[in-house]
Amino acid sequence: MPEHVRNEIHAGFIPLIDCAPLVIAAEQGFDAQFGFQLRLYREVSWANIRDKIDVGAYDCAHMLAPMPIATALGLGRTTAPIIVPMALNLNGNAITVSAAIFEEMLAADPEATRAGGMNAVQALKRVVDAHAKSGMAPLTLGMVFPFSSHNYDMRYWLAAGGIDPDNDVNLIVIPPPLTAENLRSGRIDGFCAGEPWNSVAVSQGAGRIVATKSQLWSRSPEKVLGVRAAWAEQNPQLLDALIKAIIKAGQWLEDPRNCDQAADILSKPQWVGTTRDIIRNVLSGTLERGGRLAVNKDPELVLFHSHAANFPWRSHALWILSQMIRWGQVREPFDLNAVVEEVYRPEYYRKAAAALGISVPHENMKREGDYAVTETASSAAKRGQSFFGSDHFDPLHVLNYLEQQKIRSPSIDLTRFKGLNASH
């Protein structure tokens, strides 16, 4: 366990593009600007992050958005309460299939496969059905952690195409840095992970990217700053300084003039440790999909600051809870709003952002799929926001939303939730 020194903050991270706000805060001196030293520790798996923050080895961590919520519900092995004072990014994931499965998808439905996103799953459905009809084993698909947006994004995508993720395919956990390797070896037929590991699989000739997170749900939740609640209570000034440093790092990352330098930094072995060109492509919104697919140009491939990317939306947390219920991870009813209010703490972000002169949304929730809220506090800037095709999510009616999902496998009757959640 690292020794703690006054004004030092110890944080764990996984080698992914979206660890960048923490890395840049340390490398570019934003931590020193706000009077502390950020010490970062590279981990290979989310289980390691979970365990080390639980025992107090880390004060905070680069964390999957569902992990603090799972802790609050007593899921998994963690017991130390974790809060989310800010998000680290929006978007940044993708779904990749093996070259062989891609060719089968292309043969089954070339138009849907080339279109990608929510269209591509229609082609995969034909492949899954063909395998079942011929008596072949179900496809094995990897995701990075049970309590992850990758798991829920993959499941939602599959179910939208008529593929039951619990019965028609085999889902297994693969740590992010090992996804490309497992695809290349043939252990898995596809995976959902954060960048750069989809691009690494493509560069090795093993994978083809068939959907990006921004295609499925634009400006959607991904990584958060997970902070031990006890540490936050004991160190409010340090936490405020950390949030400010991360905000500054996110702004720096989104400045196109810094793209080359950011790629140089992140490609170092102690950080992400993959090729500079891959990292630069991702940061600039360029995604090589592989095979005969067109290059994907998406300025919102990953967002670190703009469009309220750092705001901890409670509507995001409620959607995460809805997926935990939908896919049977929750076995007892609970008060949805109480859990969200305990974990997602926008007051911390509002305070730090205000001190930096950054406007933030007045509201804590928004209807996902109808509009996106920018960093403008006075009004919600509305524009089309994709949400898994034509669907949407109303955070005020979570249970009604769940009842509308045709494919689901809850471990608890939804009616048991209604007594504790009359407003939903």
PDB file of N, CA and C in Angstrom, residues 28-122:
ATOM      1  N   GLN A  28       1.134  17.458 -17.102  1.00  0.00           N
ATOM      2  CA  GLN A  28       1.178  18.869 -17.501  1.00  0.00           C
ATOM      3  C   GLN A  28       1.167  19.826 -16.310  1.00  0.00           C
ATOM      4  N   GLY A  29       1.210  19.278 -15.109  1.00  0.00           N
ATOM      5  CA  GLY A  29       1.352  20.120 -13.934  1.00  0.00           C
ATOM      6  C   GLY A  29       0.099  20.807 -13.447  1.00  0.00           C
ATOM      7  N   PHE A  30      -1.067  20.318 -13.875  1.00  0.00           N
ATOM      8  CA  PHE A  30      -2.302  20.920 -13.362  1.00  0.00           C
ATOM      9  C   PHE A  30      -2.495  20.576 -11.887  1.00  0.00           C
ATOM     10  N   ASP A  31      -1.944  19.441 -11.459  1.00  0.00           N
ATOM     11  CA  ASP A  31      -2.013  19.120 -10.034  1.00  0.00           C
ATOM     12  C   ASP A  31      -1.224  20.143  -9.222  1.00  0.00           C
ATOM     13  N   ALA A  32      -0.002  20.435  -9.648  1.00  0.00           N
ATOM     14  CA  ALA A  32       0.822  21.420  -8.933  1.00  0.00           C
ATOM     15  C   ALA A  32       0.191  22.804  -8.961  1.00  0.00           C
ATOM     16  N   GLN A  33      -0.488  23.127 -10.062  1.00  0.00           N
ATOM     17  CA  GLN A  33      -1.153  24.428 -10.169  1.00  0.00           C
ATOM     18  C   GLN A  33      -2.166  24.623  -9.050  1.00  0.00           C
ATOM     19  N   PHE A  34      -2.783  23.519  -8.628  1.00  0.00           N
ATOM     20  CA  PHE A  34      -3.804  23.609  -7.581  1.00  0.00           C
ATOM     21  C   PHE A  34      -3.302  23.072  -6.240  1.00  0.00           C
ATOM     22  N   GLY A  35      -1.981  22.949  -6.102  1.00  0.00           N
ATOM     23  CA  GLY A  35      -1.394  22.723  -4.791  1.00  0.00           C
ATOM     24  C   GLY A  35      -1.326  21.307  -4.281  1.00  0.00           C
ATOM     25  N   PHE A  36      -1.268  20.316  -5.152  1.00  0.00           N
ATOM     26  CA  PHE A  36      -1.137  18.934  -4.696  1.00  0.00           C
ATOM     27  C   PHE A  36      -0.333  18.136  -5.711  1.00  0.00           C
ATOM     28  N   GLN A  37       0.032  16.918  -5.343  1.00  0.00           N
ATOM     29  CA  GLN A  37       0.723  16.014  -6.260  1.00  0.00           C
ATOM     30  C   GLN A  37      -0.146  14.790  -6.493  1.00  0.00           C
ATOM     31  N   LEU A  38      -0.402  14.498  -7.766  1.00  0.00           N
ATOM     32  CA  LEU A  38      -1.215  13.348  -8.145  1.00  0.00           C
ATOM     33  C   LEU A  38      -0.295  12.176  -8.488  1.00  0.00           C
ATOM     34  N   ARG A  39      -0.389  11.112  -7.713  1.00  0.00           N
ATOM     35  CA  ARG A  39       0.406   9.908  -7.957  1.00  0.00           C
ATOM     36  C   ARG A  39      -0.501   8.843  -8.581  1.00  0.00           C
ATOM     37  N   LEU A  40      -0.119   8.380  -9.755  1.00  0.00           N
ATOM     38  CA  LEU A  40      -0.948   7.450 -10.519  1.00  0.00           C
ATOM     39  C   LEU A  40      -0.332   6.056 -10.544  1.00  0.00           C
ATOM     40  N   TYR A  41      -1.205   5.038 -10.498  1.00  0.00           N
ATOM     41  CA  TYR A  41      -0.767   3.647 -10.448  1.00  0.00           C
ATOM     42  C   TYR A  41      -1.521   2.859 -11.520  1.00  0.00           C
ATOM     43  N   ARG A  42      -0.772   2.259 -12.420  1.00  0.00           N
ATOM     44  CA  ARG A  42      -1.343   1.526 -13.556  1.00  0.00           C
ATOM     45  C   ARG A  42      -1.791   0.130 -13.115  1.00  0.00           C
ATOM     46  N   GLU A  43      -3.012  -0.221 -13.461  1.00  0.00           N
ATOM     47  CA  GLU A  43      -3.557  -1.545 -13.167  1.00  0.00           C
ATOM     48  C   GLU A  43      -3.980  -2.217 -14.470  1.00  0.00           C
ATOM     49  N   VAL A  44      -4.087  -3.532 -14.457  1.00  0.00           N
ATOM     50  CA  VAL A  44      -4.453  -4.247 -15.670  1.00  0.00           C
ATOM     51  C   VAL A  44      -5.944  -4.562 -15.726  1.00  0.00           C
ATOM     52  N   SER A  45      -6.620  -4.613 -14.562  1.00  0.00           N
ATOM     53  CA  SER A  45      -8.029  -5.019 -14.549  1.00  0.00           C
ATOM     54  C   SER A  45      -8.851  -4.137 -13.625  1.00  0.00           C
ATOM     55  N   TRP A  46     -10.149  -4.087 -13.904  1.00  0.00           N
ATOM     56  CA  TRP A  46     -11.064  -3.320 -13.054  1.00  0.00           C
ATOM     57  C   TRP A  46     -11.225  -3.986 -11.693  1.00  0.00           C
ATOM     58  N   ALA A  47     -11.036  -5.279 -11.623  1.00  0.00           N
ATOM     59  CA  ALA A  47     -11.091  -5.958 -10.323  1.00  0.00           C
ATOM     60  C   ALA A  47      -9.979  -5.448  -9.411  1.00  0.00           C
ATOM     61  N   ASN A  48      -8.802  -5.200  -9.969  1.00  0.00           N
ATOM     62  CA  ASN A  48      -7.707  -4.642  -9.172  1.00  0.00           C
ATOM     63  C   ASN A  48      -8.053  -3.251  -8.659  1.00  0.00           C
ATOM     64  N   ILE A  49      -8.628  -2.426  -9.531  1.00  0.00           N
ATOM     65  CA  ILE A  49      -9.053  -1.082  -9.121  1.00  0.00           C
ATOM     66  C   ILE A  49     -10.052  -1.191  -7.976  1.00  0.00           C
ATOM     67  N   ARG A  50     -11.042  -2.054  -8.149  1.00  0.00           N
ATOM     68  CA  ARG A  50     -12.083  -2.254  -7.128  1.00  0.00           C
ATOM     69  C   ARG A  50     -11.475  -2.636  -5.790  1.00  0.00           C
ATOM     70  N   ASP A  51     -10.598  -3.625  -5.804  1.00  0.00           N
ATOM     71  CA  ASP A  51     -10.051  -4.147  -4.551  1.00  0.00           C
ATOM     72  C   ASP A  51      -9.143  -3.137  -3.853  1.00  0.00           C
ATOM     73  N   LYS A  52      -8.342  -2.419  -4.618  1.00  0.00           N
ATOM     74  CA  LYS A  52      -7.377  -1.508  -3.993  1.00  0.00           C
ATOM     75  C   LYS A  52      -8.030  -0.235  -3.469  1.00  0.00           C
ATOM     76  N   ILE A  53      -9.087   0.219  -4.119  1.00  0.00           N
ATOM     77  CA  ILE A  53      -9.773   1.383  -3.562  1.00  0.00           C
ATOM     78  C   ILE A  53     -10.573   0.958  -2.337  1.00  0.00           C
ATOM     79  N   ASP A  54     -11.019  -0.286  -2.310  1.00  0.00           N
ATOM     80  CA  ASP A  54     -11.798  -0.771  -1.174  1.00  0.00           C
ATOM     81  C   ASP A  54     -10.956  -0.827   0.099  1.00  0.00           C
ATOM     82  N   VAL A  55      -9.697  -1.219  -0.024  1.00  0.00           N
ATOM     83  CA  VAL A  55      -8.841  -1.336   1.164  1.00  0.00           C
ATOM     84  C   VAL A  55      -8.109  -0.038   1.487  1.00  0.00           C
ATOM     85  N   GLY A  56      -8.317   0.997   0.674  1.00  0.00           N
ATOM     86  CA  GLY A  56      -7.704   2.288   0.969  1.00  0.00           C
ATOM     87  C   GLY A  56      -6.336   2.505   0.366  1.00  0.00           C
ATOM     88  N   ALA A  57      -5.898   1.609  -0.528  1.00  0.00           N
ATOM     89  CA  ALA A  57      -4.615   1.824  -1.202  1.00  0.00           C
ATOM     90  C   ALA A  57      -4.677   3.058  -2.090  1.00  0.00           C
ATOM     91  N   TYR A  58      -5.858   3.310  -2.658  1.00  0.00           N
ATOM     92  CA  TYR A  58      -6.072   4.493  -3.490  1.00  0.00           C
ATOM     93  C   TYR A  58      -7.130   5.380  -2.851  1.00  0.00           C
ATOM     94  N   ASP A  59      -6.950   6.687  -3.011  1.00  0.00           N
ATOM     95  CA  ASP A  59      -7.961   7.643  -2.561  1.00  0.00           C
ATOM     96  C   ASP A  59      -9.102   7.726  -3.564  1.00  0.00           C
ATOM     97  N   CYS A  60      -8.750   7.535  -4.827  1.00  0.00           N
ATOM     98  CA  CYS A  60      -9.723   7.661  -5.902  1.00  0.00           C
ATOM     99  C   CYS A  60      -9.214   6.863  -7.093  1.00  0.00           C
ATOM    100  N   ALA A  61     -10.022   6.807  -8.147  1.00  0.00           N
ATOM    101  CA  ALA A  61      -9.601   6.026  -9.308  1.00  0.00           C
ATOM    102  C   ALA A  61     -10.374   6.435 -10.548  1.00  0.00           C
ATOM    103  N   HIS A  62      -9.742   6.222 -11.659  1.00  0.00           N
ATOM    104  CA  HIS A  62     -10.356   6.159 -12.990  1.00  0.00           C
ATOM    105  C   HIS A  62     -11.280   4.947 -12.929  1.00  0.00           C
ATOM    106  N   MET A  63     -12.577   5.158 -13.050  1.00  0.00           N
ATOM    107  CA  MET A  63     -13.500   4.089 -12.691  1.00  0.00           C
ATOM    108  C   MET A  63     -14.665   3.996 -13.669  1.00  0.00           C
ATOM    109  N   LEU A  64     -15.093   2.772 -13.928  1.00  0.00           N
ATOM    110  CA  LEU A  64     -16.309   2.535 -14.693  1.00  0.00           C
ATOM    111  C   LEU A  64     -17.488   3.162 -13.965  1.00  0.00           C
ATOM    112  N   ALA A  65     -18.351   3.861 -14.696  1.00  0.00           N
ATOM    113  CA  ALA A  65     -19.462   4.564 -14.057  1.00  0.00           C
ATOM    114  C   ALA A  65     -20.341   3.660 -13.190  1.00  0.00           C
ATOM    115  N   PRO A  66     -20.601   2.403 -13.572  1.00  0.00           N
ATOM    116  CA  PRO A  66     -21.454   1.566 -12.717  1.00  0.00           C
ATOM    117  C   PRO A  66     -20.793   1.058 -11.436  1.00  0.00           C
ATOM    118  N   MET A  67     -19.477   1.105 -11.334  1.00  0.00           N
ATOM    119  CA  MET A  67     -18.804   0.494 -10.178  1.00  0.00           C
ATOM    120  C   MET A  67     -19.190   1.124  -8.840  1.00  0.00           C
ATOM    121  N   PRO A  68     -19.202   2.454  -8.697  1.00  0.00           N
ATOM    122  CA  PRO A  68     -19.618   3.021  -7.409  1.00  0.00           C
ATOM    123  C   PRO A  68     -21.070   2.703  -7.063  1.00  0.00           C
ATOM    124  N   ILE A  69     -21.912   2.598  -8.088  1.00  0.00           N
ATOM    125  CA  ILE A  69     -23.317   2.269  -7.859  1.00  0.00           C
ATOM    126  C   ILE A  69     -23.437   0.834  -7.363  1.00  0.00           C
ATOM    127  N   ALA A  70     -22.685  -0.071  -7.980  1.00  0.00           N
ATOM    128  CA  ALA A  70     -22.693  -1.468  -7.538  1.00  0.00           C
ATOM    129  C   ALA A  70     -22.244  -1.583  -6.087  1.00  0.00           C
ATOM    130  N   THR A  71     -21.249  -0.791  -5.716  1.00  0.00           N
ATOM    131  CA  THR A  71     -20.774  -0.799  -4.327  1.00  0.00           C
ATOM    132  C   THR A  71     -21.876  -0.358  -3.374  1.00  0.00           C
ATOM    133  N   ALA A  72     -22.607   0.695  -3.745  1.00  0.00           N
ATOM    134  CA  ALA A  72     -23.694   1.196  -2.896  1.00  0.00           C
ATOM    135  C   ALA A  72     -24.789   0.152  -2.709  1.00  0.00           C
ATOM    136  N   LEU A  73     -24.963  -0.716  -3.700  1.00  0.00           N
ATOM    137  CA  LEU A  73     -25.991  -1.752  -3.630  1.00  0.00           C
ATOM    138  C   LEU A  73     -25.488  -3.031  -2.966  1.00  0.00           C
ATOM    139  N   GLY A  74     -24.213  -3.056  -2.593  1.00  0.00           N
ATOM    140  CA  GLY A  74     -23.659  -4.248  -1.978  1.00  0.00           C
ATOM    141  C   GLY A  74     -23.379  -5.360  -2.962  1.00  0.00           C
ATOM    142  N   LEU A  75     -23.222  -5.016  -4.241  1.00  0.00           N
ATOM    143  CA  LEU A  75     -22.919  -6.011  -5.262  1.00  0.00           C
ATOM    144  C   LEU A  75     -21.405  -6.182  -5.374  1.00  0.00           C
ATOM    145  N   GLY A  76     -20.956  -7.386  -5.573  1.00  0.00           N
ATOM    146  CA  GLY A  76     -19.521  -7.622  -5.623  1.00  0.00           C
ATOM    147  C   GLY A  76     -18.937  -7.710  -4.225  1.00  0.00           C
ATOM    148  N   ARG A  77     -17.630  -7.459  -4.125  1.00  0.00           N
ATOM    149  CA  ARG A  77     -16.921  -7.692  -2.865  1.00  0.00           C
ATOM    150  C   ARG A  77     -16.540  -6.413  -2.136  1.00  0.00           C
ATOM    151  N   THR A  78     -16.884  -5.252  -2.665  1.00  0.00           N
ATOM    152  CA  THR A  78     -16.458  -4.004  -2.034  1.00  0.00           C
ATOM    153  C   THR A  78     -17.430  -3.566  -0.953  1.00  0.00           C
ATOM    154  N   THR A  79     -16.895  -2.882   0.047  1.00  0.00           N
ATOM    155  CA  THR A  79     -17.726  -2.400   1.149  1.00  0.00           C
ATOM    156  C   THR A  79     -17.551  -0.908   1.407  1.00  0.00           C
ATOM    157  N   ALA A  80     -16.394  -0.338   1.061  1.00  0.00           N
ATOM    158  CA  ALA A  80     -16.146   1.083   1.318  1.00  0.00           C
ATOM    159  C   ALA A  80     -16.971   1.937   0.365  1.00  0.00           C
ATOM    160  N   PRO A  81     -17.824   2.830   0.880  1.00  0.00           N
ATOM    161  CA  PRO A  81     -18.650   3.675   0.009  1.00  0.00           C
ATOM    162  C   PRO A  81     -17.794   4.535  -0.920  1.00  0.00           C
ATOM    163  N   ILE A  82     -18.270   4.674  -2.154  1.00  0.00           N
ATOM    164  CA  ILE A  82     -17.585   5.465  -3.174  1.00  0.00           C
ATOM    165  C   ILE A  82     -18.564   6.486  -3.724  1.00  0.00           C
ATOM    166  N   ILE A  83     -18.100   7.720  -3.907  1.00  0.00           N
ATOM    167  CA  ILE A  83     -18.942   8.747  -4.510  1.00  0.00           C
ATOM    168  C   ILE A  83     -18.383   9.136  -5.872  1.00  0.00           C
ATOM    169  N   VAL A  84     -19.249   9.772  -6.668  1.00  0.00           N
ATOM    170  CA  VAL A  84     -18.874  10.257  -7.998  1.00  0.00           C
ATOM    171  C   VAL A  84     -19.072  11.767  -8.025  1.00  0.00           C
ATOM    172  N   PRO A  85     -18.007  12.547  -7.822  1.00  0.00           N
ATOM    173  CA  PRO A  85     -18.133  14.001  -7.856  1.00  0.00           C
ATOM    174  C   PRO A  85     -18.046  14.587  -9.253  1.00  0.00           C
ATOM    175  N   MET A  86     -17.578  13.786 -10.222  1.00  0.00           N
ATOM    176  CA  MET A  86     -17.480  14.264 -11.600  1.00  0.00           C
ATOM    177  C   MET A  86     -17.298  13.069 -12.538  1.00  0.00           C
ATOM    178  N   ALA A  87     -17.602  13.292 -13.802  1.00  0.00           N
ATOM    179  CA  ALA A  87     -17.304  12.313 -14.844  1.00  0.00           C
ATOM    180  C   ALA A  87     -15.972  12.671 -15.488  1.00  0.00           C
ATOM    181  N   LEU A  88     -15.292  11.682 -16.032  1.00  0.00           N
ATOM    182  CA  LEU A  88     -14.022  11.917 -16.710  1.00  0.00           C
ATOM    183  C   LEU A  88     -14.192  12.095 -18.212  1.00  0.00           C
ATOM    184  N   ASN A  89     -15.239  11.487 -18.775  1.00  0.00           N
ATOM    185  CA  ASN A  89     -15.432  11.583 -20.228  1.00  0.00           C
ATOM    186  C   ASN A  89     -16.807  11.072 -20.618  1.00  0.00           C
ATOM    187  N   LEU A  90     -17.155  11.313 -21.864  1.00  0.00           N
ATOM    188  CA  LEU A  90     -18.315  10.721 -22.514  1.00  0.00           C
ATOM    189  C   LEU A  90     -17.815   9.942 -23.733  1.00  0.00           C
ATOM    190  N   ASN A  91     -18.545   8.888 -24.103  1.00  0.00           N
ATOM    191  CA  ASN A  91     -18.208   8.069 -25.270  1.00  0.00           C
ATOM    192  C   ASN A  91     -16.842   7.404 -25.091  1.00  0.00           C
ATOM    193  N   GLY A  92     -16.304   6.843 -26.177  1.00  0.00           N
ATOM    194  CA  GLY A  92     -14.971   6.258 -26.137  1.00  0.00           C
ATOM    195  C   GLY A  92     -14.898   4.748 -26.273  1.00  0.00           C
ATOM    196  N   ASN A  93     -16.042   4.063 -26.312  1.00  0.00           N
ATOM    197  CA  ASN A  93     -16.057   2.608 -26.464  1.00  0.00           C
ATOM    198  C   ASN A  93     -16.380   2.218 -27.897  1.00  0.00           C
ATOM    199  N   ALA A  94     -16.210   0.940 -28.187  1.00  0.00           N
ATOM    200  CA  ALA A  94     -16.635   0.400 -29.479  1.00  0.00           C
ATOM    201  C   ALA A  94     -16.884  -1.094 -29.337  1.00  0.00           C
ATOM    202  N   ILE A  95     -17.580  -1.636 -30.321  1.00  0.00           N
ATOM    203  CA  ILE A  95     -17.810  -3.081 -30.404  1.00  0.00           C
ATOM    204  C   ILE A  95     -17.047  -3.598 -31.619  1.00  0.00           C
ATOM    205  N   THR A  96     -16.221  -4.597 -31.389  1.00  0.00           N
ATOM    206  CA  THR A  96     -15.361  -5.166 -32.426  1.00  0.00           C
ATOM    207  C   THR A  96     -15.645  -6.656 -32.554  1.00  0.00           C
ATOM    208  N   VAL A  97     -15.690  -7.142 -33.780  1.00  0.00           N
ATOM    209  CA  VAL A  97     -15.843  -8.580 -34.015  1.00  0.00           C
ATOM    210  C   VAL A  97     -14.609  -9.094 -34.744  1.00  0.00           C
ATOM    211  N   SER A  98     -14.426 -10.399 -34.720  1.00  0.00           N
ATOM    212  CA  SER A  98     -13.284 -10.999 -35.407  1.00  0.00           C
ATOM    213  C   SER A  98     -13.437 -10.840 -36.911  1.00  0.00           C
ATOM    214  N   ALA A  99     -12.320 -10.962 -37.615  1.00  0.00           N
ATOM    215  CA  ALA A  99     -12.356 -10.856 -39.072  1.00  0.00           C
ATOM    216  C   ALA A  99     -13.266 -11.923 -39.672  1.00  0.00           C
ATOM    217  N   ALA A 100     -13.253 -13.126 -39.092  1.00  0.00           N
ATOM    218  CA  ALA A 100     -14.079 -14.214 -39.616  1.00  0.00           C
ATOM    219  C   ALA A 100     -15.564 -13.934 -39.419  1.00  0.00           C
ATOM    220  N   ILE A 101     -15.948 -13.486 -38.229  1.00  0.00           N
ATOM    221  CA  ILE A 101     -17.359 -13.174 -37.976  1.00  0.00           C
ATOM    222  C   ILE A 101     -17.798 -11.996 -38.832  1.00  0.00           C
ATOM    223  N   PHE A 102     -16.904 -11.028 -39.011  1.00  0.00           N
ATOM    224  CA  PHE A 102     -17.230  -9.891 -39.871  1.00  0.00           C
ATOM    225  C   PHE A 102     -17.560 -10.358 -41.286  1.00  0.00           C
ATOM    226  N   GLU A 103     -16.785 -11.293 -41.834  1.00  0.00           N
ATOM    227  CA  GLU A 103     -17.058 -11.785 -43.187  1.00  0.00           C
ATOM    228  C   GLU A 103     -18.412 -12.482 -43.242  1.00  0.00           C
ATOM    229  N   GLU A 104     -18.772 -13.193 -42.188  1.00  0.00           N
ATOM    230  CA  GLU A 104     -20.095 -13.821 -42.140  1.00  0.00           C
ATOM    231  C   GLU A 104     -21.194 -12.766 -42.085  1.00  0.00           C
ATOM    232  N   MET A 105     -20.978 -11.708 -41.303  1.00  0.00           N
ATOM    233  CA  MET A 105     -21.947 -10.616 -41.241  1.00  0.00           C
ATOM    234  C   MET A 105     -22.087  -9.946 -42.600  1.00  0.00           C
ATOM    235  N   LEU A 106     -20.968  -9.731 -43.258  1.00  0.00           N
ATOM    236  CA  LEU A 106     -20.974  -9.069 -44.562  1.00  0.00           C
ATOM    237  C   LEU A 106     -21.731  -9.900 -45.589  1.00  0.00           C
ATOM    238  N   ALA A 107     -21.554 -11.223 -45.534  1.00  0.00           N
ATOM    239  CA  ALA A 107     -22.269 -12.102 -46.455  1.00  0.00           C
ATOM    240  C   ALA A 107     -23.761 -12.140 -46.144  1.00  0.00           C
ATOM    241  N   ALA A 108     -24.104 -12.066 -44.856  1.00  0.00           N
ATOM    242  CA  ALA A 108     -25.506 -12.150 -44.444  1.00  0.00           C
ATOM    243  C   ALA A 108     -26.276 -10.877 -44.754  1.00  0.00           C
ATOM    244  N   ASP A 109     -25.663  -9.723 -44.532  1.00  0.00           N
ATOM    245  CA  ASP A 109     -26.341  -8.437 -44.747  1.00  0.00           C
ATOM    246  C   ASP A 109     -25.276  -7.358 -44.961  1.00  0.00           C
ATOM    247  N   PRO A 110     -24.790  -7.219 -46.188  1.00  0.00           N
ATOM    248  CA  PRO A 110     -23.691  -6.276 -46.432  1.00  0.00           C
ATOM    249  C   PRO A 110     -24.040  -4.828 -46.121  1.00  0.00           C
ATOM    250  N   GLU A 111     -25.256  -4.419 -46.414  1.00  0.00           N
ATOM    251  CA  GLU A 111     -25.636  -3.022 -46.185  1.00  0.00           C
ATOM    252  C   GLU A 111     -25.634  -2.685 -44.697  1.00  0.00           C
ATOM    253  N   ALA A 112     -26.242  -3.543 -43.882  1.00  0.00           N
ATOM    254  CA  ALA A 112     -26.292  -3.296 -42.440  1.00  0.00           C
ATOM    255  C   ALA A 112     -24.897  -3.353 -41.828  1.00  0.00           C
ATOM    256  N   THR A 113     -24.081  -4.277 -42.291  1.00  0.00           N
ATOM    257  CA  THR A 113     -22.730  -4.416 -41.747  1.00  0.00           C
ATOM    258  C   THR A 113     -21.901  -3.178 -42.028  1.00  0.00           C
ATOM    259  N   ARG A 114     -21.963  -2.681 -43.248  1.00  0.00           N
ATOM    260  CA  ARG A 114     -21.181  -1.493 -43.605  1.00  0.00           C
ATOM    261  C   ARG A 114     -21.691  -0.253 -42.886  1.00  0.00           C
ATOM    262  N   ALA A 115     -23.008  -0.177 -42.662  1.00  0.00           N
ATOM    263  CA  ALA A 115     -23.577   0.991 -41.977  1.00  0.00           C
ATOM    264  C   ALA A 115     -23.099   1.059 -40.534  1.00  0.00           C
ATOM    265  N   GLY A 116     -22.939  -0.089 -39.901  1.00  0.00           N
ATOM    266  CA  GLY A 116     -22.459  -0.121 -38.527  1.00  0.00           C
ATOM    267  C   GLY A 116     -23.497   0.330 -37.520  1.00  0.00           C
ATOM    268  N   GLY A 117     -23.082   0.482 -36.285  1.00  0.00           N
ATOM    269  CA  GLY A 117     -23.970   0.958 -35.229  1.00  0.00           C
ATOM    270  C   GLY A 117     -25.134   0.023 -34.993  1.00  0.00           C
ATOM    271  N   MET A 118     -26.333   0.602 -34.844  1.00  0.00           N
ATOM    272  CA  MET A 118     -27.523  -0.192 -34.570  1.00  0.00           C
ATOM    273  C   MET A 118     -27.933  -1.038 -35.764  1.00  0.00           C
ATOM    274  N   ASN A 119     -27.447  -0.715 -36.950  1.00  0.00           N
ATOM    275  CA  ASN A 119     -27.749  -1.525 -38.129  1.00  0.00           C
ATOM    276  C   ASN A 119     -26.972  -2.836 -38.117  1.00  0.00           C
ATOM    277  N   ALA A 120     -25.721  -2.773 -37.676  1.00  0.00           N
ATOM    278  CA  ALA A 120     -24.840  -3.935 -37.772  1.00  0.00           C
ATOM    279  C   ALA A 120     -25.345  -5.128 -36.977  1.00  0.00           C
ATOM    280  N   VAL A 121     -26.066  -4.879 -35.903  1.00  0.00           N
ATOM    281  CA  VAL A 121     -26.536  -5.999 -35.086  1.00  0.00           C
ATOM    282  C   VAL A 121     -27.553  -6.853 -35.841  1.00  0.00           C
ATOM    283  N   GLN A 122     -28.226  -6.273 -36.842  1.00  0.00           N
ATOM    284  CA  GLN A 122     -29.150  -7.068 -37.649  1.00  0.00           C
ATOM    285  C   GLN A 122     -28.391  -8.141 -38.426  1.00  0.00           C
TER     286      GLN A 122
END
